[in-house]
Every structure is written in C-alpha cells, then in structure tokens.
C-alpha positions as a LaTeX table, in Angstrom:
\begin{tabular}{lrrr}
\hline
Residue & $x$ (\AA) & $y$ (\AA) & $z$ (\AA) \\
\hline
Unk1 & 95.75 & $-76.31$ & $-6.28$ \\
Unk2 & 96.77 & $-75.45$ & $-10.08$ \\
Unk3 & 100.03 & $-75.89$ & $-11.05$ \\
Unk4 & 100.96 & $-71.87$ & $-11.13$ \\
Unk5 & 104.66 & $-73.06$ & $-13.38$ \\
Unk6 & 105.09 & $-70.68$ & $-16.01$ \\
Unk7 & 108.26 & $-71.41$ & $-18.32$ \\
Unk8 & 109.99 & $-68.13$ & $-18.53$ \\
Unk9 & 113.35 & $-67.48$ & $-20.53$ \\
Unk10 & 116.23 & $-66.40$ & $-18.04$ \\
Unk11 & 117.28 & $-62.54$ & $-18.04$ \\
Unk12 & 120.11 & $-62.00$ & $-19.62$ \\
Unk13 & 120.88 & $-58.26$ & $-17.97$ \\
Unk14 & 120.28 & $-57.58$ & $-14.26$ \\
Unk15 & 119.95 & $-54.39$ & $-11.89$ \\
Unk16 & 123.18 & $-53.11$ & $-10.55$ \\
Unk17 & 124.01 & $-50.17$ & $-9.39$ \\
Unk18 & 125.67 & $-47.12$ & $-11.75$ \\
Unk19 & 128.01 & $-44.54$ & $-10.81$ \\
Unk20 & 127.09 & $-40.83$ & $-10.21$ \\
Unk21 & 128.21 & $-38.71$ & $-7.98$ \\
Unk22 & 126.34 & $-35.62$ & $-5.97$ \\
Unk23 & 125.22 & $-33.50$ & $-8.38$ \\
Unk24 & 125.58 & $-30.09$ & $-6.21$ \\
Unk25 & 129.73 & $-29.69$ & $-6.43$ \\
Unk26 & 129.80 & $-30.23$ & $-9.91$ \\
Unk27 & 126.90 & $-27.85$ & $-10.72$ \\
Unk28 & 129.39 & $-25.31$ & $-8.97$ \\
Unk29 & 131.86 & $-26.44$ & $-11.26$ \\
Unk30 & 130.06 & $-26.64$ & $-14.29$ \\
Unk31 & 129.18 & $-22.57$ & $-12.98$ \\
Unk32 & 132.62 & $-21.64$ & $-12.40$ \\
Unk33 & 134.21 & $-22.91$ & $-15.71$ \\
Unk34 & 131.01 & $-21.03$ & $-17.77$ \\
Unk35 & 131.75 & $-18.19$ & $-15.52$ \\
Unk36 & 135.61 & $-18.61$ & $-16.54$ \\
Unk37 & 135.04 & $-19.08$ & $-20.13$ \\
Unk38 & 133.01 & $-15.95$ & $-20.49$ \\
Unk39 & 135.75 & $-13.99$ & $-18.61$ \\
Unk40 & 138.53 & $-15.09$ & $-20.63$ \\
Unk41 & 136.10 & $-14.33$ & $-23.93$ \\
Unk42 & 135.49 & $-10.76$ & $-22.70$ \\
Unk43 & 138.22 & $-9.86$ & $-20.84$ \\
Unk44 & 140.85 & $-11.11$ & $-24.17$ \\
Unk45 & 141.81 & $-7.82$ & $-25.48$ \\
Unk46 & 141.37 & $-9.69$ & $-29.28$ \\
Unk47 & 143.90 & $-11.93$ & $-28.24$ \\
Unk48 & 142.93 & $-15.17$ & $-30.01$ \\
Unk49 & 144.71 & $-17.57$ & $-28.04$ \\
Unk50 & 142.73 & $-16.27$ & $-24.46$ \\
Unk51 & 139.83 & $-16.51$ & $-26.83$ \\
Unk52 & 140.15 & $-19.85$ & $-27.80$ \\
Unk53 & 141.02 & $-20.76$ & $-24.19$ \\
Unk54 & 137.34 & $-19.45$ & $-23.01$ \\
Unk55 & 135.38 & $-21.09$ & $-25.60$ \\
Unk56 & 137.09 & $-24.69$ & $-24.66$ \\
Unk57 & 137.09 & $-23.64$ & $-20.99$ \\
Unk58 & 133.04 & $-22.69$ & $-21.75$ \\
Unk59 & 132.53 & $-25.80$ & $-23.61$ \\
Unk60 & 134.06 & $-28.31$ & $-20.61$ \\
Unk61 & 131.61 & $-26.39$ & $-18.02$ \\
Unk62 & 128.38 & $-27.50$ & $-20.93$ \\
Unk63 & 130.00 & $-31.11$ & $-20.93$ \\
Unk64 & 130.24 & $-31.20$ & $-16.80$ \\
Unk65 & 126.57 & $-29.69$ & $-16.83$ \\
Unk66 & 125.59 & $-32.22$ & $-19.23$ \\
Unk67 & 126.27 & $-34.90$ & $-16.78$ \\
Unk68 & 123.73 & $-33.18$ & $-14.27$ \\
Unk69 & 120.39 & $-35.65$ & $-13.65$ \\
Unk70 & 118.10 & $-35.07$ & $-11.21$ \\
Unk71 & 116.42 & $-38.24$ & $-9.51$ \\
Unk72 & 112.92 & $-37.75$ & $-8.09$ \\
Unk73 & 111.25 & $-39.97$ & $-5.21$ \\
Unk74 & 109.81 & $-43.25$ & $-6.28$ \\
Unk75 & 111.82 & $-43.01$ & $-9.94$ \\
Unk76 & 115.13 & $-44.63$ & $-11.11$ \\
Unk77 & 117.12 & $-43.36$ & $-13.79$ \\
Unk78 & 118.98 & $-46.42$ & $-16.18$ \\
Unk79 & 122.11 & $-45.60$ & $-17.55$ \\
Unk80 & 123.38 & $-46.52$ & $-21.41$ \\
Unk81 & 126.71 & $-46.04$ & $-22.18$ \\
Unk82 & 127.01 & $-46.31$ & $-26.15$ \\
Unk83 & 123.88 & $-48.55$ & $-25.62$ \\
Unk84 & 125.29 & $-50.85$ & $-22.63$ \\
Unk85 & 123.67 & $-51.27$ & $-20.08$ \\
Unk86 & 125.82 & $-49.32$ & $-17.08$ \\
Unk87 & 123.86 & $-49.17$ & $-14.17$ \\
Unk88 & 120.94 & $-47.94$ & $-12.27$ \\
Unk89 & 120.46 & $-44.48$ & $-10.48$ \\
Unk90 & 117.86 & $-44.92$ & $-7.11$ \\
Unk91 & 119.14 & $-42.44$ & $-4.94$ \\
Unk92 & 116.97 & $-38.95$ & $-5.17$ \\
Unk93 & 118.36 & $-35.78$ & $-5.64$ \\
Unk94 & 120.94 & $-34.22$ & $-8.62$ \\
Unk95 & 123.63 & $-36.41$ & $-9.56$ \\
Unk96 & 126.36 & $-36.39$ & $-11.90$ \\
Unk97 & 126.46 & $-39.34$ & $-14.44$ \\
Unk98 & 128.51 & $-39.94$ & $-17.54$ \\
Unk99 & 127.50 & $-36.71$ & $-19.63$ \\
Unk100 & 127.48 & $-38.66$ & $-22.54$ \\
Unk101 & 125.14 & $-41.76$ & $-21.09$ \\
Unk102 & 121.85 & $-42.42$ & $-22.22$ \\
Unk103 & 119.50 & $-41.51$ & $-18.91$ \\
Unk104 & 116.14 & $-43.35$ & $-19.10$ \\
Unk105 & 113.51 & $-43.08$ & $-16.38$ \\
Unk106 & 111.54 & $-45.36$ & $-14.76$ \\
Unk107 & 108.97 & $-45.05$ & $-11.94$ \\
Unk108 & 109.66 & $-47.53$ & $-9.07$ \\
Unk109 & 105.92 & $-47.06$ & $-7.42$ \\
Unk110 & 103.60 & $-48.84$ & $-6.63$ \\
Unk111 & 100.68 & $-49.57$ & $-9.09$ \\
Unk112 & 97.66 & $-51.02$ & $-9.68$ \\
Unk113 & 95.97 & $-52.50$ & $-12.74$ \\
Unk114 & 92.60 & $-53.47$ & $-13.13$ \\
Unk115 & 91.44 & $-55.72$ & $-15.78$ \\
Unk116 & 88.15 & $-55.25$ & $-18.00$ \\
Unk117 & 85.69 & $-57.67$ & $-17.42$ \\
Unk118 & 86.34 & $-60.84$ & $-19.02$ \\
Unk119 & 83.44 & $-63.44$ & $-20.58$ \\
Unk120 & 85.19 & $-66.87$ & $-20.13$ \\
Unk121 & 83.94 & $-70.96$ & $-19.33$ \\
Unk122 & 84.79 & $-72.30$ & $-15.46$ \\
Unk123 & 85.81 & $-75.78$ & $-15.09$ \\
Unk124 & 82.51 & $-76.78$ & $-15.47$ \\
Unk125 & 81.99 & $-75.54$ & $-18.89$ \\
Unk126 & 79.13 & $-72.47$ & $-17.77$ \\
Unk127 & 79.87 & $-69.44$ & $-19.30$ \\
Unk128 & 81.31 & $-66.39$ & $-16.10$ \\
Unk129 & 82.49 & $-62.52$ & $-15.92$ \\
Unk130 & 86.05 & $-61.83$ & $-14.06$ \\
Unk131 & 87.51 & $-59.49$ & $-13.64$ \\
Unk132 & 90.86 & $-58.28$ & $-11.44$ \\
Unk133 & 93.13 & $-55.77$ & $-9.65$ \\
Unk134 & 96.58 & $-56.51$ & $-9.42$ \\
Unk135 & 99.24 & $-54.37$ & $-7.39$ \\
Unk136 & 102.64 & $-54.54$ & $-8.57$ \\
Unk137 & 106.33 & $-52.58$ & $-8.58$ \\
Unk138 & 109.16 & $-52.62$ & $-10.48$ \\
Unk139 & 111.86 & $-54.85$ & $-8.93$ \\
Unk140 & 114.27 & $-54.75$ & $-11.39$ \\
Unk141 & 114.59 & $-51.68$ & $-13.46$ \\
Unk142 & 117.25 & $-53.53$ & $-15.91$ \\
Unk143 & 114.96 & $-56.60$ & $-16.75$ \\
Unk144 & 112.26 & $-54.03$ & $-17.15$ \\
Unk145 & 113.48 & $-51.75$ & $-19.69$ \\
Unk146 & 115.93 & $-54.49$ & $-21.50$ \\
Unk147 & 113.61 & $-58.09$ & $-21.30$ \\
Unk148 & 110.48 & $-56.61$ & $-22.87$ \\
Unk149 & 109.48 & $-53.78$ & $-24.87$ \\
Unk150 & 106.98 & $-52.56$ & $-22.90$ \\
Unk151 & 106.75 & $-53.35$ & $-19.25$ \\
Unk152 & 103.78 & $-51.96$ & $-18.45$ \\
Unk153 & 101.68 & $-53.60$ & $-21.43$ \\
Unk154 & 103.38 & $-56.51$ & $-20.67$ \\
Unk155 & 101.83 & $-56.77$ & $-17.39$ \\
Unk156 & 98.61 & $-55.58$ & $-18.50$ \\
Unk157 & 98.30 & $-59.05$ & $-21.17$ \\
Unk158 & 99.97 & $-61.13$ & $-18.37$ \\
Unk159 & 97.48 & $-60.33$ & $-16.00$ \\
Unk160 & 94.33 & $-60.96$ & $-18.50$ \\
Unk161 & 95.82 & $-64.18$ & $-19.19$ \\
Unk162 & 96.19 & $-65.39$ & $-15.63$ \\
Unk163 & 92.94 & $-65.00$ & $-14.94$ \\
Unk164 & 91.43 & $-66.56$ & $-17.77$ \\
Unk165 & 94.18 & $-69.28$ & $-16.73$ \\
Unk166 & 92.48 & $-69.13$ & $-13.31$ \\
Unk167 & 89.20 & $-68.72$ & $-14.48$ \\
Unk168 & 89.20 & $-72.07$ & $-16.10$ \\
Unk169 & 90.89 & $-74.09$ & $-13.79$ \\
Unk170 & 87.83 & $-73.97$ & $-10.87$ \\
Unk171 & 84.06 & $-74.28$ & $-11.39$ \\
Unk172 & 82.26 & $-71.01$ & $-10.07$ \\
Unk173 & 80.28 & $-72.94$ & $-7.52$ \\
Unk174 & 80.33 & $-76.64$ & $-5.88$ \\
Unk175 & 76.92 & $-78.13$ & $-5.06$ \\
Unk176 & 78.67 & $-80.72$ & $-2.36$ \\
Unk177 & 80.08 & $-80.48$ & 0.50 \\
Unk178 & 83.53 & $-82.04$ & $-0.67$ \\
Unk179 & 83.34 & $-80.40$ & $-3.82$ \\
Unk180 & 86.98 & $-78.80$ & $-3.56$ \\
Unk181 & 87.87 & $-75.20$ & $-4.40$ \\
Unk182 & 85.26 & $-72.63$ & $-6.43$ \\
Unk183 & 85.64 & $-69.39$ & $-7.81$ \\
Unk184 & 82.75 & $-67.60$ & $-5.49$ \\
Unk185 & 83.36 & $-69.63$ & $-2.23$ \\
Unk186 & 87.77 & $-69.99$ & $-2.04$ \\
Unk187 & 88.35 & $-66.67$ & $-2.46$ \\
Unk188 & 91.42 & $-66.52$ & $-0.34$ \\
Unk189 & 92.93 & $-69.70$ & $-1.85$ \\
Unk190 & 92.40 & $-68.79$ & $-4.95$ \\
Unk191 & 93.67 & $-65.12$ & $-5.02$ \\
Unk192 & 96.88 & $-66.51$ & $-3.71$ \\
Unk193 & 96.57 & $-69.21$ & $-7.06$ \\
Unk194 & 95.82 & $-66.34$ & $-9.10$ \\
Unk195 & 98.98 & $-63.99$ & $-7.05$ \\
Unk196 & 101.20 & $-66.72$ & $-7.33$ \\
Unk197 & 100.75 & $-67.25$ & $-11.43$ \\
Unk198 & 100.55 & $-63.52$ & $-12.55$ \\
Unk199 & 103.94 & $-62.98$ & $-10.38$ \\
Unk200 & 105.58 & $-66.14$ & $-12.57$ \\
Unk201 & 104.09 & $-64.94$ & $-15.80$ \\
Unk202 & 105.95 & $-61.09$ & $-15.20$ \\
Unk203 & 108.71 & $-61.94$ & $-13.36$ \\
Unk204 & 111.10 & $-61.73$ & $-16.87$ \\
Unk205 & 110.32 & $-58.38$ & $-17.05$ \\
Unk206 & 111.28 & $-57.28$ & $-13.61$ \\
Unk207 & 108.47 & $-56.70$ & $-11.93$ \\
Unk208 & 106.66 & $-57.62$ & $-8.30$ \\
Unk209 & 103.46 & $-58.31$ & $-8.18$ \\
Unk210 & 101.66 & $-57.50$ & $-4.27$ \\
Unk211 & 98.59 & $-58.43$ & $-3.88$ \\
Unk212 & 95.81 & $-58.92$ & $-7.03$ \\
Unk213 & 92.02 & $-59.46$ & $-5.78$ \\
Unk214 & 89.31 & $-60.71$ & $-8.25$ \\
Unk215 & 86.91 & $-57.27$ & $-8.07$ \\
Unk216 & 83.96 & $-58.61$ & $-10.33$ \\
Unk217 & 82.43 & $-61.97$ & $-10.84$ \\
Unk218 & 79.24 & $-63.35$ & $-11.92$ \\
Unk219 & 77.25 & $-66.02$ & $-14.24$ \\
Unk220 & 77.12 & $-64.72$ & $-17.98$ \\
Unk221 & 73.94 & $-62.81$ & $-18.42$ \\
Unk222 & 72.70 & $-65.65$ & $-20.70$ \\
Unk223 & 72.80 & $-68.43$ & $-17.90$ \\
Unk224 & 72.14 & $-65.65$ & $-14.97$ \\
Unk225 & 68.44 & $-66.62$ & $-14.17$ \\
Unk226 & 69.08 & $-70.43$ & $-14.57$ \\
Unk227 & 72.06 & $-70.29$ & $-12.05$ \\
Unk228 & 69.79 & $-67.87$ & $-9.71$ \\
Unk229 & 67.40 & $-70.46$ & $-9.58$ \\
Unk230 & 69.31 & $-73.37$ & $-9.32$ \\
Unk231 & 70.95 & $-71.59$ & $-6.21$ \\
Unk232 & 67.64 & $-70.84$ & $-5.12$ \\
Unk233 & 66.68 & $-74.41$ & $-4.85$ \\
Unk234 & 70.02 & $-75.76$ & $-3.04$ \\
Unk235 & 69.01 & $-72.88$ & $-0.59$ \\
Unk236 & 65.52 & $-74.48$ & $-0.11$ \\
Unk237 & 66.76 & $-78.19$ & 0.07 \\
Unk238 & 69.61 & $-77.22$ & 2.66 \\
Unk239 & 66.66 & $-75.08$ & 4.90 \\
Unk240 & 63.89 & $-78.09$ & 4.84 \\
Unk241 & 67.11 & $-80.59$ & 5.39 \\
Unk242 & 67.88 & $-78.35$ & 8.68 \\
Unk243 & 63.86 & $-77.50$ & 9.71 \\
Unk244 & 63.38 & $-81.37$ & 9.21 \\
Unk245 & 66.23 & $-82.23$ & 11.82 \\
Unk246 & 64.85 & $-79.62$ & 14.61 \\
Unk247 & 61.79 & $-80.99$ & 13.86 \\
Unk248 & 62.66 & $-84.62$ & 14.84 \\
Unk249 & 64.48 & $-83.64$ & 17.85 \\
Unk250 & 61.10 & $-81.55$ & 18.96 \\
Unk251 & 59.57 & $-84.46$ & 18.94 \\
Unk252 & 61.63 & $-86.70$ & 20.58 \\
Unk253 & 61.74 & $-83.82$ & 23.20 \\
Unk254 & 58.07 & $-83.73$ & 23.75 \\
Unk255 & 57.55 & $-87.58$ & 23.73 \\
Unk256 & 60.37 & $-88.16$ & 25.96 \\
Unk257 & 59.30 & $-85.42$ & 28.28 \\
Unk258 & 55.76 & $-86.79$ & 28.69 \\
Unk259 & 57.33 & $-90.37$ & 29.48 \\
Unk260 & 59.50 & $-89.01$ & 31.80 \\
Unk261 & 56.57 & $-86.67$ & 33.37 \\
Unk262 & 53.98 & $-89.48$ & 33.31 \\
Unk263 & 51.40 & $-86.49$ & 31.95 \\
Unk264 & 49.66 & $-89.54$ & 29.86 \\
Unk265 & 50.04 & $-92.70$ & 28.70 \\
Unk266 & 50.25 & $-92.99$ & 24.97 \\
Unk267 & 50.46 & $-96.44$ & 22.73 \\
Unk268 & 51.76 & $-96.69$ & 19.95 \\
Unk269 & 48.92 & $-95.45$ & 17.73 \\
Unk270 & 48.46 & $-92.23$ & 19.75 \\
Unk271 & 52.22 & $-91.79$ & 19.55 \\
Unk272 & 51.94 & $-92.36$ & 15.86 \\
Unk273 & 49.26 & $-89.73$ & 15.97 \\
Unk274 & 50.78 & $-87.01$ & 17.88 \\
Unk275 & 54.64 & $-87.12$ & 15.49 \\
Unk276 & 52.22 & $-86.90$ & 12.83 \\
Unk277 & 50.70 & $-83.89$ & 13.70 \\
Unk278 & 54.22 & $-81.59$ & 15.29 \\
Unk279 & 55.79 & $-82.65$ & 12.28 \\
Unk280 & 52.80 & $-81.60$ & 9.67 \\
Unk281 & 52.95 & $-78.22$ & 12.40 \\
Unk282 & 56.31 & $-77.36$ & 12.42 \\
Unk283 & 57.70 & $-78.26$ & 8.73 \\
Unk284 & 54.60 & $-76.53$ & 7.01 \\
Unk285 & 55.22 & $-73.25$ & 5.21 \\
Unk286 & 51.82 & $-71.66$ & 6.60 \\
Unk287 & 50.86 & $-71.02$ & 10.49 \\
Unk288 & 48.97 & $-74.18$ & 11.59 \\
Unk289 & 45.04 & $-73.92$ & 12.50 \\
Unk290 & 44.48 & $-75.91$ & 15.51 \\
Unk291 & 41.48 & $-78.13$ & 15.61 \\
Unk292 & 39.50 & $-79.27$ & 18.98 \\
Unk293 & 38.69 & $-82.77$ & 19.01 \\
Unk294 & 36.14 & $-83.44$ & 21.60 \\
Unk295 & 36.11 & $-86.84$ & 20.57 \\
Unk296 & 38.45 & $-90.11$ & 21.37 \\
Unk297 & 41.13 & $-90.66$ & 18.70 \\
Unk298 & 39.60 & $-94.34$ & 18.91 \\
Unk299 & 36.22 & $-92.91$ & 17.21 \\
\hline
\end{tabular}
C-alpha cells in the first residue's frame, strides 16, 4: 500500500449552525407593517407627523422583508455578519435571518468529477493514460467557502494530482505471480488507495469524497504495440506451460492404464517411443496426420 498521508493545515472556521427563524410569520409581518405604512401615508390628512410615522413604519416592514431567504433542497445558505462567519442555514423552506447578513449559497449535492486523460510514467518508468471519476459532497459548508477560494477548482487540481500520485506509485502490469499490486489487475485495492488520498488531499476545504473509479487506462500510444505484444507472448508462454502439464498427465494416464490393463507389454524403448509421439500429438499447433506402420518399431 502507498502511504495516502497528505499534510494539510488545520481549519481555522467550522460548520455550525446559524439562527433563522420560519420565514412565513414574518413575511405576514413584513405585509402588515407595508400595509400599515401606506395607510398612515394616505390616510394622514397632510399631517406630517402620521406621515413620518408611515414612512418609518414602511421602512421597518422593507428591513423585516429583507431578512426573508429562501433555502432550496440540497443547498445551504452561509451567513456573514459584518464578514464573520455566523452560521449555516440547511433547513429548506423561507427563513428569516439577520436582514443585514451576508447570505451565500452553496449546493450540498452530490457530484461527480471526471478528470481528462492524463499521459504520466508507472512505477516502472513506461509511459500510461488515466484517467478518473470522483464522487464527492460538501461536508462542511464553512471550511468550504472560508479554507479555499474556490472549492470546486480545488477539488478538480486535487483530484488530477492524486492520480498522477497514484499513477506513479504501481507499475501498470506485473509479469510474476508475486509481483504485488498493478494498475490494470488491483483495481479494487487501488481505487480505495486512490479514494483514500484524494479524500486527505480535500478534506481542508470541507468536502467528502464517495467513491472515485479510474474510467480510462491504457499504454501511451508510443509503447502500445510493444506492450500488446509483450502481453501477447506471456499469454502464449502461460497456454504451452498449461497444454504441456495436461499433456504429461495424458500420458501417464495412457501408460498407466495399459500396465494396469495388461493390453501390451512395452520396454522401455517402446515406452520411449509412444511419450514421444502423444506429446509431439497433443502440444503441436496443427491436427496430427497419423501414419500406419506395418512394420516392427525394431526395424
């Protein structure tokens, strides 16, 4: 396994929640005093003091309205009061905050981001594509809009890097059997590697990362055909290696059941003979042709 540590600096704000209230009663409010201020206005008679008393009476019932936000599913509203930090809105619907807070929003979905293919070296030095998806949230809508500038690009560059991180920490392909981990053949393992890092790398800003899945890999075009044939000849090795062992075991089959059957008696050199000839017949590439002998094998 790679060591996934990624040296972060501690947050210095975190999420907590702000204060609002339901939005509906003070909309009714904010309704009445308008209504009330336009009343007094009209209904004055010139009397400036009545007048005076509507417009401030009109002007509380904008400052109540002011406070009005409305909250929509899957978004979070982050309060600034004189530019601190004063809480988070999650809960949906109108609500009343301070009117004169600062009321930023940010989406609280789920996403994904896909990275463009990337031309990097494996740990053996060969030149590969890679490319990945991750899926990720916003955790902590504080962190998020306070620890970096811009979350969402943040994760984007995070994301490239830990997979060129992971990219060149395992060889593409291992040509042994105890070869460890590879890119192509670990998948599992090494999506949880590659989880594990990008969720380090953007956990300052906030943000949970789900599940990521490498979507494209391959040999660079340059090395493509050398690669395809190299894997072309560990595929020919490994099938002789396995038609070469059923072939041995054939024969041992057919010699021990014609001991064990008495159908001839064979010495050594016959013996000798007959291997030679189920092994020539069932490791060739081509469909034997049988020859008669209607001679001895002594002749």
């Amino acid at each position: 396994m790679v060591d996934v540590a990624v040296e972060m600096p501690a947050p210095k704000v975190a999420e907590r929640a702000g204060r609002g209230l339901n939005g509906w009663p003070m909309a009714v409010v904010a309704f009445v005093l308008a209504v009330a201020g336009v009343l007094l206005s009209v209904l004055s008679g010139g009397n400036g003091a009545l007048i005076t008393a509507g417009i401030l009476v009109f002007l509380a019932a904008l400052i109540v309205a002011g406070g009005l936000t409305a909250v929509s599913p899957g978004r979070a509203r982050v309060l600034q009061v004189l530019g601190r930090y004063a809480g988070t809105i999650r809960t949906d619907g109108l609500r009343w905050v301070n009117p004169i807070s600062t009321r930023r929003e940010v989406s609280t979905r789920i996403r994904n981001h896909e990275t463009a293919v990337a031309k990097v070296n494996d740990a053996d030095g060969n030149p590969i594509e890679i490319a990945a998806v991750v899926v990720w949230q916003v955790e902590d809508t504080a962190q998020a809009m306070f620890e970096v500038d811009d979350f969402v690009e943040f994760v984007a560059i995070q994301t490239e890097t830990a997979v060129r991180h992971i990219a060149n920490s395992y060889p593409y392909d291992v040509h042994t059997e105890d070869g460890g981990m590879s890119l192509r053949d670990s998948t599992d393992e090494i999506t949880e590697t590659l989880s594990a890092e990008i969720g380090a790398r953007v956990q300052a800003a906030g943000v949970r990362v789900i599940e990521s899945r490498i979507t494209h890999l391959a040999y660079a075009p340059e090395i493509a055909q050398a690669m395809l044939r190299r894997q072309q000849a560990g595929a020919v090795v490994a099938a002789r290696q396995r038609i070469v062992e059923g072939a041995v075991g054939m024969v041992e089959l057919a010699l021990d059941r014609l001991s064990e059957h008495e159908v001839v008696d064979l010495d050594e050199e016959r013996k000798a003979t007959m291997v030679s000839n189920l092994l020539v017949v069932l490791c060739g590439d081509r469909d034997a042709q049988p020859v008669v002998n209607a001679g001895s094998l002594y002749q």
